[in-house]
CSV table of N, CA and C in Angstrom, one decimal:
chain,number,residue,atom,x,y,z
G,69,MET,N,109.8,-92.5,243.2
G,69,MET,CA,109.0,-93.3,244.1
G,69,MET,C,109.5,-93.0,245.5
G,70,THR,N,108.7,-92.6,246.5
G,70,THR,CA,109.2,-92.4,247.8
G,70,THR,C,109.0,-93.7,248.6
G,71,HIS,N,109.8,-93.9,249.6
G,71,HIS,CA,109.8,-95.1,250.4
G,71,HIS,C,109.4,-94.7,251.8
G,72,MET,N,108.4,-95.3,252.4
G,72,MET,CA,107.9,-95.1,253.7
G,72,MET,C,109.0,-95.6,254.7
G,73,HIS,N,109.4,-94.7,255.6
G,73,HIS,CA,110.4,-95.2,256.5
G,73,HIS,C,109.8,-95.9,257.7
G,74,PRO,N,110.4,-97.1,258.0
G,74,PRO,CA,109.9,-97.8,259.1
G,74,PRO,C,110.1,-97.2,260.5
G,75,LEU,N,110.9,-96.2,260.6
G,75,LEU,CA,111.2,-95.5,261.8
G,75,LEU,C,110.5,-94.1,261.7
G,76,SER,N,110.0,-93.6,262.9
G,76,SER,CA,109.5,-92.3,262.9
G,76,SER,C,110.6,-91.3,262.8
G,77,ASP,N,110.3,-90.0,262.5
G,77,ASP,CA,111.3,-89.0,262.5
G,77,ASP,C,111.9,-88.8,263.9
G,78,GLN,N,111.0,-88.9,264.9
G,78,GLN,CA,111.4,-88.7,266.3
G,78,GLN,C,112.4,-89.8,266.6
G,79,SER,N,112.1,-91.1,266.2
G,79,SER,CA,113.1,-92.2,266.5
G,79,SER,C,114.4,-92.0,265.8
G,80,ILE,N,114.4,-91.5,264.6
G,80,ILE,CA,115.6,-91.3,263.9
G,80,ILE,C,116.4,-90.2,264.6
G,81,GLU,N,115.8,-89.1,265.0
G,81,GLU,CA,116.5,-88.1,265.7
G,81,GLU,C,117.1,-88.5,267.0
G,82,LEU,N,116.3,-89.4,267.7
G,82,LEU,CA,116.8,-89.9,269.0
G,82,LEU,C,118.1,-90.8,268.8
G,83,ILE,N,118.0,-91.6,267.7
G,83,ILE,CA,119.1,-92.5,267.4
G,83,ILE,C,120.3,-91.7,267.0
G,84,GLU,N,120.1,-90.7,266.1
G,84,GLU,CA,121.3,-89.9,265.7
G,84,GLU,C,121.9,-89.1,266.8
G,85,LYS,N,121.1,-88.5,267.7
G,85,LYS,CA,121.6,-87.7,268.8
G,85,LYS,C,122.3,-88.6,269.8
G,86,SER,N,121.7,-89.7,270.2
G,86,SER,CA,122.3,-90.6,271.1
G,86,SER,C,123.6,-91.2,270.6
G,87,TRP,N,123.6,-91.6,269.3
G,87,TRP,CA,124.8,-92.1,268.7
G,87,TRP,C,125.9,-91.1,268.7
G,88,GLY,N,125.6,-89.8,268.4
G,88,GLY,CA,126.6,-88.8,268.5
G,88,GLY,C,127.2,-88.7,269.9
G,89,LEU,N,126.4,-88.9,270.9
G,89,LEU,CA,126.9,-88.9,272.3
G,89,LEU,C,127.9,-90.1,272.6
G,90,VAL,N,127.5,-91.2,272.0
G,90,VAL,CA,128.4,-92.4,272.2
G,90,VAL,C,129.7,-92.2,271.5
G,91,GLN,N,129.7,-91.6,270.3
G,91,GLN,CA,130.9,-91.3,269.5
G,91,GLN,C,131.8,-90.4,270.3
G,92,SER,N,131.2,-89.3,270.8
G,92,SER,CA,132.0,-88.3,271.5
G,92,SER,C,132.4,-88.8,272.9
G,93,GLY,N,131.7,-89.6,273.5
G,93,GLY,CA,132.0,-90.1,274.9
G,93,GLY,C,132.9,-91.3,274.9
G,94,PHE,N,132.6,-92.3,274.1
G,94,PHE,CA,133.3,-93.6,274.1
G,94,PHE,C,134.3,-93.6,272.9
G,95,GLY,N,133.8,-93.2,271.8
G,95,GLY,CA,134.5,-93.5,270.5
G,95,GLY,C,134.1,-94.8,270.0
G,96,LEU,N,134.2,-95.0,268.7
G,96,LEU,CA,133.7,-96.2,268.1
G,96,LEU,C,134.4,-97.5,268.6
G,97,GLN,N,135.7,-97.5,268.6
G,97,GLN,CA,136.4,-98.7,269.0
G,97,GLN,C,136.1,-99.1,270.4
G,98,LYS,N,136.1,-98.1,271.3
G,98,LYS,CA,135.9,-98.4,272.7
G,98,LYS,C,134.4,-98.9,272.9
G,99,ALA,N,133.5,-98.3,272.2
G,99,ALA,CA,132.1,-98.8,272.3
G,99,ALA,C,132.0,-100.2,271.8
G,100,GLY,N,132.7,-100.5,270.8
G,100,GLY,CA,132.7,-101.9,270.2
G,100,GLY,C,133.3,-102.9,271.2
G,101,ILE,N,134.4,-102.5,271.8
G,101,ILE,CA,135.1,-103.4,272.8
G,101,ILE,C,134.2,-103.7,273.9
G,102,VAL,N,133.5,-102.6,274.5
G,102,VAL,CA,132.6,-102.8,275.6
G,102,VAL,C,131.4,-103.7,275.1
G,103,MET,N,130.9,-103.5,273.9
G,103,MET,CA,129.8,-104.4,273.4
G,103,MET,C,130.3,-105.8,273.3
G,104,PHE,N,131.4,-106.1,272.7
G,104,PHE,CA,131.9,-107.5,272.5
G,104,PHE,C,132.2,-108.1,273.8
G,105,LYS,N,132.8,-107.4,274.8
G,105,LYS,CA,133.1,-108.0,276.1
G,105,LYS,C,131.8,-108.4,276.7
G,106,ARG,N,130.7,-107.6,276.6
G,106,ARG,CA,129.4,-107.9,277.1
G,106,ARG,C,128.8,-109.1,276.4
G,107,LEU,N,128.9,-109.1,275.1
G,107,LEU,CA,128.4,-110.2,274.3
G,107,LEU,C,129.0,-111.6,274.7
G,108,PHE,N,130.4,-111.6,274.8
G,108,PHE,CA,131.0,-112.8,275.2
G,108,PHE,C,130.8,-113.2,276.6
G,109,GLU,N,130.4,-112.3,277.4
G,109,GLU,CA,130.0,-112.6,278.8
G,109,GLU,C,128.6,-113.3,278.8
G,110,ILE,N,127.6,-112.7,278.0
G,110,ILE,CA,126.3,-113.3,278.1
G,110,ILE,C,126.1,-114.5,277.1
G,111,ALA,N,126.9,-114.6,276.1
G,111,ALA,CA,126.8,-115.7,275.1
G,111,ALA,C,128.2,-116.1,274.7
G,112,PRO,N,128.9,-116.8,275.6
G,112,PRO,CA,130.3,-117.2,275.4
G,112,PRO,C,130.5,-118.0,274.1
G,113,ASN,N,129.6,-118.8,273.7
G,113,ASN,CA,129.7,-119.6,272.5
G,113,ASN,C,129.8,-118.8,271.2
G,114,ILE,N,129.4,-117.6,271.2
G,114,ILE,CA,129.5,-116.8,270.0
G,114,ILE,C,130.9,-116.4,269.7
G,115,GLN,N,131.8,-116.5,270.7
G,115,GLN,CA,133.2,-116.2,270.5
G,115,GLN,C,133.8,-117.2,269.5
G,116,ASP,N,133.2,-118.4,269.4
G,116,ASP,CA,133.7,-119.4,268.4
G,116,ASP,C,133.6,-118.9,267.0
G,117,LEU,N,132.7,-118.0,266.7
G,117,LEU,CA,132.5,-117.5,265.3
G,117,LEU,C,133.7,-116.6,264.9
G,118,PHE,N,134.5,-116.1,265.8
G,118,PHE,CA,135.5,-115.1,265.5
G,118,PHE,C,136.9,-115.8,265.3
G,119,PRO,N,137.8,-115.1,264.5
G,119,PRO,CA,139.1,-115.6,264.4
G,119,PRO,C,139.9,-115.7,265.7
G,120,PHE,N,139.5,-115.0,266.7
G,120,PHE,CA,140.2,-115.0,267.9
G,120,PHE,C,139.5,-115.9,269.0
G,121,ALA,N,138.8,-116.9,268.5
G,121,ALA,CA,138.1,-117.8,269.4
G,121,ALA,C,139.1,-118.5,270.3
G,122,GLY,N,138.7,-118.6,271.6
G,122,GLY,CA,139.5,-119.3,272.5
G,122,GLY,C,140.6,-118.5,273.1
G,123,GLU,N,140.9,-117.3,272.6
G,123,GLU,CA,142.0,-116.5,273.1
G,123,GLU,C,141.5,-115.7,274.3
G,124,GLU,N,142.5,-115.4,275.1
G,124,GLU,CA,142.2,-114.5,276.3
G,124,GLU,C,142.0,-113.1,275.7
G,125,LEU,N,140.9,-112.5,276.0
G,125,LEU,CA,140.6,-111.2,275.4
G,125,LEU,C,140.7,-110.1,276.4
G,126,SER,N,141.3,-109.0,276.0
G,126,SER,CA,141.4,-107.8,276.8
G,126,SER,C,141.1,-106.6,275.9
G,127,ASP,N,141.0,-105.4,276.5
G,127,ASP,CA,140.8,-104.2,275.7
G,127,ASP,C,141.9,-104.0,274.7
G,128,GLU,N,143.0,-104.6,274.9
G,128,GLU,CA,144.2,-104.4,274.0
G,128,GLU,C,144.4,-105.5,273.0
G,129,HIS,N,143.5,-106.5,273.0
G,129,HIS,CA,143.6,-107.6,272.0
G,129,HIS,C,143.4,-107.0,270.6
G,130,GLU,N,144.4,-107.2,269.8
G,130,GLU,CA,144.4,-106.6,268.4
G,130,GLU,C,143.2,-107.1,267.6
G,131,GLY,N,142.9,-108.4,267.6
G,131,GLY,CA,141.8,-108.9,266.8
G,131,GLY,C,140.5,-108.3,267.3
G,132,MET,N,140.3,-108.3,268.6
G,132,MET,CA,139.0,-107.7,269.1
G,132,MET,C,138.9,-106.2,268.8
G,133,LYS,N,140.0,-105.5,269.0
G,133,LYS,CA,140.0,-104.1,268.7
G,133,LYS,C,139.7,-103.8,267.2
G,134,ARG,N,140.2,-104.6,266.3
G,134,ARG,CA,140.0,-104.4,264.9
G,134,ARG,C,138.5,-104.8,264.6
G,135,HIS,N,138.0,-105.9,265.1
G,135,HIS,CA,136.7,-106.2,264.8
G,135,HIS,C,135.7,-105.3,265.4
G,136,SER,N,136.0,-104.8,266.6
G,136,SER,CA,135.1,-103.8,267.3
G,136,SER,C,134.9,-102.6,266.5
G,137,LEU,N,136.1,-102.1,266.0
G,137,LEU,CA,136.0,-100.9,265.1
G,137,LEU,C,135.3,-101.1,263.8
G,138,THR,N,135.5,-102.3,263.2
G,138,THR,CA,134.8,-102.7,262.0
G,138,THR,C,133.3,-102.7,262.2
G,139,VAL,N,132.8,-103.3,263.3
G,139,VAL,CA,131.4,-103.4,263.5
G,139,VAL,C,130.8,-102.0,263.9
G,140,MET,N,131.4,-101.3,264.7
G,140,MET,CA,130.9,-100.0,265.0
G,140,MET,C,131.0,-99.0,263.9
G,141,THR,N,132.0,-99.2,263.0
G,141,THR,CA,132.0,-98.3,261.8
G,141,THR,C,130.8,-98.7,260.9
G,142,SER,N,130.5,-100.0,260.8
G,142,SER,CA,129.4,-100.4,260.0
G,142,SER,C,128.1,-99.8,260.5
G,143,LEU,N,127.9,-99.9,261.9
G,143,LEU,CA,126.8,-99.3,262.5
G,143,LEU,C,126.7,-97.8,262.2
G,144,ASN,N,127.9,-97.1,262.4
G,144,ASN,CA,128.0,-95.7,262.1
G,144,ASN,C,127.6,-95.4,260.7
G,145,ASP,N,128.0,-96.2,259.7
G,145,ASP,CA,127.7,-96.0,258.3
G,145,ASP,C,126.2,-96.1,258.1
G,146,CYS,N,125.6,-97.1,258.8
G,146,CYS,CA,124.1,-97.3,258.7
G,146,CYS,C,123.4,-96.1,259.2
G,147,ILE,N,123.8,-95.5,260.3
G,147,ILE,CA,123.2,-94.4,260.9
G,147,ILE,C,123.3,-93.1,260.0
G,148,LYS,N,124.5,-93.0,259.3
G,148,LYS,CA,124.7,-91.9,258.4
G,148,LYS,C,123.6,-91.9,257.3
G,149,ILE,N,123.2,-93.1,256.9
G,149,ILE,CA,122.2,-93.3,255.8
G,149,ILE,C,120.8,-93.7,256.2
G,150,ILE,N,120.6,-93.5,257.5
G,150,ILE,CA,119.3,-94.0,258.1
G,150,ILE,C,118.1,-93.4,257.5
G,151,ARG,N,118.2,-92.2,256.9
G,151,ARG,CA,117.1,-91.6,256.3
G,151,ARG,C,116.9,-92.0,254.8
G,152,ASP,N,117.8,-92.7,254.3
G,152,ASP,CA,117.8,-93.2,252.9
G,152,ASP,C,117.4,-94.7,252.9
G,153,VAL,N,116.1,-95.0,252.9
G,153,VAL,CA,115.6,-96.3,253.1
G,153,VAL,C,116.2,-97.3,252.1
G,154,PRO,N,116.1,-97.0,250.8
G,154,PRO,CA,116.7,-98.0,249.8
G,154,PRO,C,118.2,-98.3,250.0
G,155,LYS,N,118.9,-97.2,250.3
G,155,LYS,CA,120.4,-97.4,250.5
G,155,LYS,C,120.6,-98.2,251.8
G,156,LEU,N,119.9,-97.9,252.8
G,156,LEU,CA,120.0,-98.6,254.1
G,156,LEU,C,119.7,-100.1,253.9
G,157,LYS,N,118.6,-100.3,253.2
G,157,LYS,CA,118.2,-101.7,253.0
G,157,LYS,C,119.2,-102.5,252.2
G,158,GLU,N,119.8,-101.9,251.2
G,158,GLU,CA,120.8,-102.5,250.4
G,158,GLU,C,122.0,-102.8,251.2
G,159,GLU,N,122.4,-101.9,252.0
G,159,GLU,CA,123.6,-102.1,252.9
G,159,GLU,C,123.4,-103.2,253.9
G,160,LEU,N,122.3,-103.3,254.5
G,160,LEU,CA,122.0,-104.3,255.5
G,160,LEU,C,121.9,-105.7,254.9
G,161,ILE,N,121.2,-105.8,253.7
G,161,ILE,CA,121.1,-107.1,253.1
G,161,ILE,C,122.5,-107.6,252.7
G,162,SER,N,123.3,-106.7,252.2
G,162,SER,CA,124.7,-107.1,251.8
G,162,SER,C,125.5,-107.5,253.0
G,163,LEU,N,125.3,-106.8,254.1
G,163,LEU,CA,126.0,-107.2,255.4
G,163,LEU,C,125.5,-108.5,255.9
G,164,GLY,N,124.2,-108.8,255.7
G,164,GLY,CA,123.7,-110.2,256.1
G,164,GLY,C,124.3,-111.3,255.3
G,165,ALA,N,124.5,-111.0,254.0
G,165,ALA,CA,125.1,-112.0,253.1
G,165,ALA,C,126.5,-112.3,253.5
G,166,ILE,N,127.3,-111.3,253.9
G,166,ILE,CA,128.6,-111.5,254.4
G,166,ILE,C,128.6,-112.3,255.7
G,167,HIS,N,127.7,-112.0,256.6
G,167,HIS,CA,127.6,-112.7,257.9
G,167,HIS,C,127.2,-114.2,257.6
G,168,HIS,N,126.4,-114.4,256.6
G,168,HIS,CA,126.1,-115.8,256.3
G,168,HIS,C,127.3,-116.6,255.9
G,169,ILE,N,128.2,-116.0,255.2
G,169,ILE,CA,129.5,-116.6,254.8
G,169,ILE,C,130.3,-116.9,256.0
G,170,ASN,N,130.2,-116.1,257.0
G,170,ASN,CA,130.9,-116.2,258.3
G,170,ASN,C,130.2,-117.1,259.3
G,171,LYS,N,129.2,-117.8,258.9
G,171,LYS,CA,128.5,-118.8,259.7
G,171,LYS,C,127.7,-118.2,260.8
G,172,VAL,N,127.3,-117.0,260.7
G,172,VAL,CA,126.4,-116.4,261.7
G,172,VAL,C,125.0,-116.9,261.4
G,173,ASN,N,124.2,-117.1,262.4
G,173,ASN,CA,122.8,-117.6,262.2
G,173,ASN,C,121.8,-116.7,263.0
G,174,SER,N,120.6,-116.9,262.7
G,174,SER,CA,119.5,-116.0,263.3
G,174,SER,C,119.6,-116.0,264.8
G,175,GLU,N,120.0,-117.1,265.5
G,175,GLU,CA,120.0,-117.1,266.9
G,175,GLU,C,121.0,-116.2,267.5
G,176,ASN,N,122.0,-115.8,266.7
G,176,ASN,CA,123.1,-114.9,267.2
G,176,ASN,C,122.6,-113.5,267.4
G,177,PHE,N,121.5,-113.1,266.7
G,177,PHE,CA,121.1,-111.7,266.8
G,177,PHE,C,120.6,-111.2,268.2
G,178,ALA,N,119.9,-112.1,268.9
G,178,ALA,CA,119.3,-111.7,270.2
G,178,ALA,C,120.4,-111.3,271.2
G,179,PRO,N,121.5,-112.1,271.4
G,179,PRO,CA,122.5,-111.7,272.3
G,179,PRO,C,123.3,-110.5,271.8
G,180,VAL,N,123.5,-110.3,270.5
G,180,VAL,CA,124.2,-109.2,270.0
G,180,VAL,C,123.3,-107.9,270.3
G,181,GLY,N,122.0,-108.0,270.0
G,181,GLY,CA,121.1,-106.9,270.3
G,181,GLY,C,121.2,-106.5,271.8
G,182,SER,N,121.1,-107.5,272.6
G,182,SER,CA,121.2,-107.3,274.1
G,182,SER,C,122.5,-106.6,274.5
G,183,ALA,N,123.6,-107.0,273.9
G,183,ALA,CA,124.9,-106.4,274.2
G,183,ALA,C,124.9,-105.0,273.7
G,184,LEU,N,124.4,-104.7,272.5
G,184,LEU,CA,124.4,-103.4,272.0
G,184,LEU,C,123.6,-102.5,272.9
G,185,ILE,N,122.4,-102.9,273.3
G,185,ILE,CA,121.5,-102.1,274.1
G,185,ILE,C,122.2,-101.8,275.5
G,186,TRP,N,122.8,-102.8,276.0
G,186,TRP,CA,123.5,-102.7,277.3
G,186,TRP,C,124.6,-101.7,277.2
G,187,THR,N,125.3,-101.8,276.1
G,187,THR,CA,126.5,-100.8,275.9
G,187,THR,C,125.9,-99.4,275.8
G,188,LEU,N,124.9,-99.2,275.0
G,188,LEU,CA,124.3,-97.9,274.9
G,188,LEU,C,123.8,-97.4,276.2
G,189,GLU,N,123.2,-98.2,277.0
G,189,GLU,CA,122.6,-97.8,278.3
G,189,GLU,C,123.8,-97.5,279.2
G,190,SER,N,124.9,-98.3,279.2
G,190,SER,CA,126.0,-98.0,280.0
G,190,SER,C,126.7,-96.7,279.7
G,191,GLY,N,126.8,-96.4,278.4
G,191,GLY,CA,127.5,-95.2,277.9
G,191,GLY,C,126.7,-94.0,278.1
G,192,LEU,N,125.4,-94.1,277.8
G,192,LEU,CA,124.5,-92.9,277.9
G,192,LEU,C,123.9,-92.6,279.2
G,193,GLN,N,123.8,-93.6,280.1
G,193,GLN,CA,123.3,-93.5,281.4
G,193,GLN,C,121.9,-92.8,281.4
G,194,ASP,N,121.8,-91.7,282.1
G,194,ASP,CA,120.4,-91.1,282.2
G,194,ASP,C,119.9,-90.5,280.9
G,195,LYS,N,120.8,-90.4,279.9
G,195,LYS,CA,120.3,-90.0,278.6
G,195,LYS,C,119.7,-91.1,277.8
G,196,PHE,N,119.8,-92.3,278.3
G,196,PHE,CA,119.2,-93.5,277.7
G,196,PHE,C,117.8,-93.7,278.2
G,197,THR,N,117.0,-92.8,277.8
G,197,THR,CA,115.6,-92.8,278.2
G,197,THR,C,114.8,-93.9,277.6
G,198,PRO,N,113.6,-94.2,278.1
G,198,PRO,CA,112.8,-95.2,277.5
G,198,PRO,C,112.5,-95.0,276.0
G,199,GLU,N,112.4,-93.7,275.6
G,199,GLU,CA,112.1,-93.4,274.2
G,199,GLU,C,113.4,-93.7,273.4
G,200,VAL,N,114.6,-93.4,273.9
G,200,VAL,CA,115.8,-93.7,273.2
G,200,VAL,C,116.0,-95.2,273.1
G,201,LYS,N,115.7,-95.9,274.2
G,201,LYS,CA,115.8,-97.4,274.1
G,201,LYS,C,114.8,-97.9,273.1
G,202,GLN,N,113.6,-97.5,273.0
G,202,GLN,CA,112.7,-98.0,272.1
G,202,GLN,C,113.1,-97.7,270.6
G,203,ALA,N,113.7,-96.5,270.4
G,203,ALA,CA,114.1,-96.2,269.1
G,203,ALA,C,115.2,-97.1,268.6
G,204,TRP,N,116.2,-97.4,269.5
G,204,TRP,CA,117.3,-98.4,269.2
G,204,TRP,C,116.8,-99.8,269.0
G,205,LEU,N,115.8,-100.2,269.9
G,205,LEU,CA,115.2,-101.5,269.7
G,205,LEU,C,114.5,-101.6,268.3
G,206,SER,N,113.9,-100.6,267.9
G,206,SER,CA,113.2,-100.6,266.6
G,206,SER,C,114.2,-100.7,265.5
G,207,LEU,N,115.3,-99.9,265.6
G,207,LEU,CA,116.4,-99.9,264.6
G,207,LEU,C,117.0,-101.3,264.6
G,208,TYR,N,117.3,-101.9,265.7
G,208,TYR,CA,117.9,-103.2,265.7
G,208,TYR,C,117.0,-104.2,265.1
G,209,GLY,N,115.7,-104.1,265.3
G,209,GLY,CA,114.8,-105.0,264.7
G,209,GLY,C,114.8,-104.9,263.1
G,210,ILE,N,115.0,-103.7,262.6
G,210,ILE,CA,115.1,-103.5,261.2
G,210,ILE,C,116.5,-104.1,260.7
G,211,VAL,N,117.5,-103.8,261.5
G,211,VAL,CA,118.9,-104.3,261.1
G,211,VAL,C,118.8,-105.9,261.0
G,212,GLN,N,118.2,-106.5,262.1
G,212,GLN,CA,118.1,-107.9,262.1
G,212,GLN,C,117.3,-108.5,261.0
G,213,SER,N,116.1,-107.9,260.7
G,213,SER,CA,115.3,-108.5,259.6
G,213,SER,C,116.0,-108.4,258.3
G,214,LEU,N,116.6,-107.2,258.0
G,214,LEU,CA,117.3,-107.1,256.7
G,214,LEU,C,118.5,-107.9,256.6
G,215,MET,N,119.3,-108.0,257.7
G,215,MET,CA,120.5,-108.9,257.6
G,215,MET,C,120.0,-110.4,257.4
G,216,GLU,N,119.0,-110.8,258.1
G,216,GLU,CA,118.5,-112.1,257.9
G,216,GLU,C,118.0,-112.4,256.5
G,217,LEU,N,117.4,-111.4,255.9
G,217,LEU,CA,117.1,-111.5,254.5
G,217,LEU,C,118.3,-111.7,253.6
G,218,GLY,N,119.4,-110.9,253.9
G,218,GLY,CA,120.6,-111.1,253.2
G,218,GLY,C,121.2,-112.5,253.5
G,219,MET,N,121.1,-113.0,254.7
G,219,MET,CA,121.6,-114.3,255.0
G,219,MET,C,120.9,-115.4,254.2
G,220,ALA,N,119.5,-115.2,254.2
G,220,ALA,CA,118.7,-116.2,253.4
G,220,ALA,C,119.1,-116.2,251.9
G,221,GLN,N,119.3,-115.0,251.4
G,221,GLN,CA,119.7,-114.9,250.0
G,221,GLN,C,121.1,-115.5,249.8
G,222,GLY,N,121.9,-115.4,250.8
G,222,GLY,CA,123.2,-116.1,250.7
G,222,GLY,C,123.1,-117.6,250.7
G,223,LEU,N,122.0,-118.1,251.3
G,223,LEU,CA,121.8,-119.6,251.3
G,223,LEU,C,121.5,-120.1,249.9
G,224,THR,N,120.8,-119.2,249.1
G,224,THR,CA,120.3,-119.6,247.8
G,224,THR,C,121.3,-119.2,246.7
G,225,ALA,N,122.3,-118.5,247.0
G,225,ALA,CA,123.3,-118.0,246.0
G,225,ALA,C,124.2,-119.1,245.6
């Protein structure tokens, strides 16, 4: 049975290409640090969800460096399997269940998405075209809906 992909081939190619540029330009950990610094700037209350809540954060903070790399590695893993819909769906639902355990809720997705898009735009600059932005917004919508599904399943488990 084939699965219809919710992203167009063009969107997938734009995501893969732009992500490659982020990896080669920033690196996963640095991109994650930039994203989390932006996240805590636009939604400071979200920092309370992390083990390093209330601590003074810098680019060298070990907890933030570790979590930044973990999150960006997860995103990288999803992009590696982006063309395999069943596997991607399974991965994101599982990730949602983990985030449910960690007290993440649906309201947390909007600022995280904003911080991710801001980070991509900052890193890619003129290569972050409207088409690239729309592809990433579409991907993030899929990530959010599948993670929320996993979070909901975590509620009933």
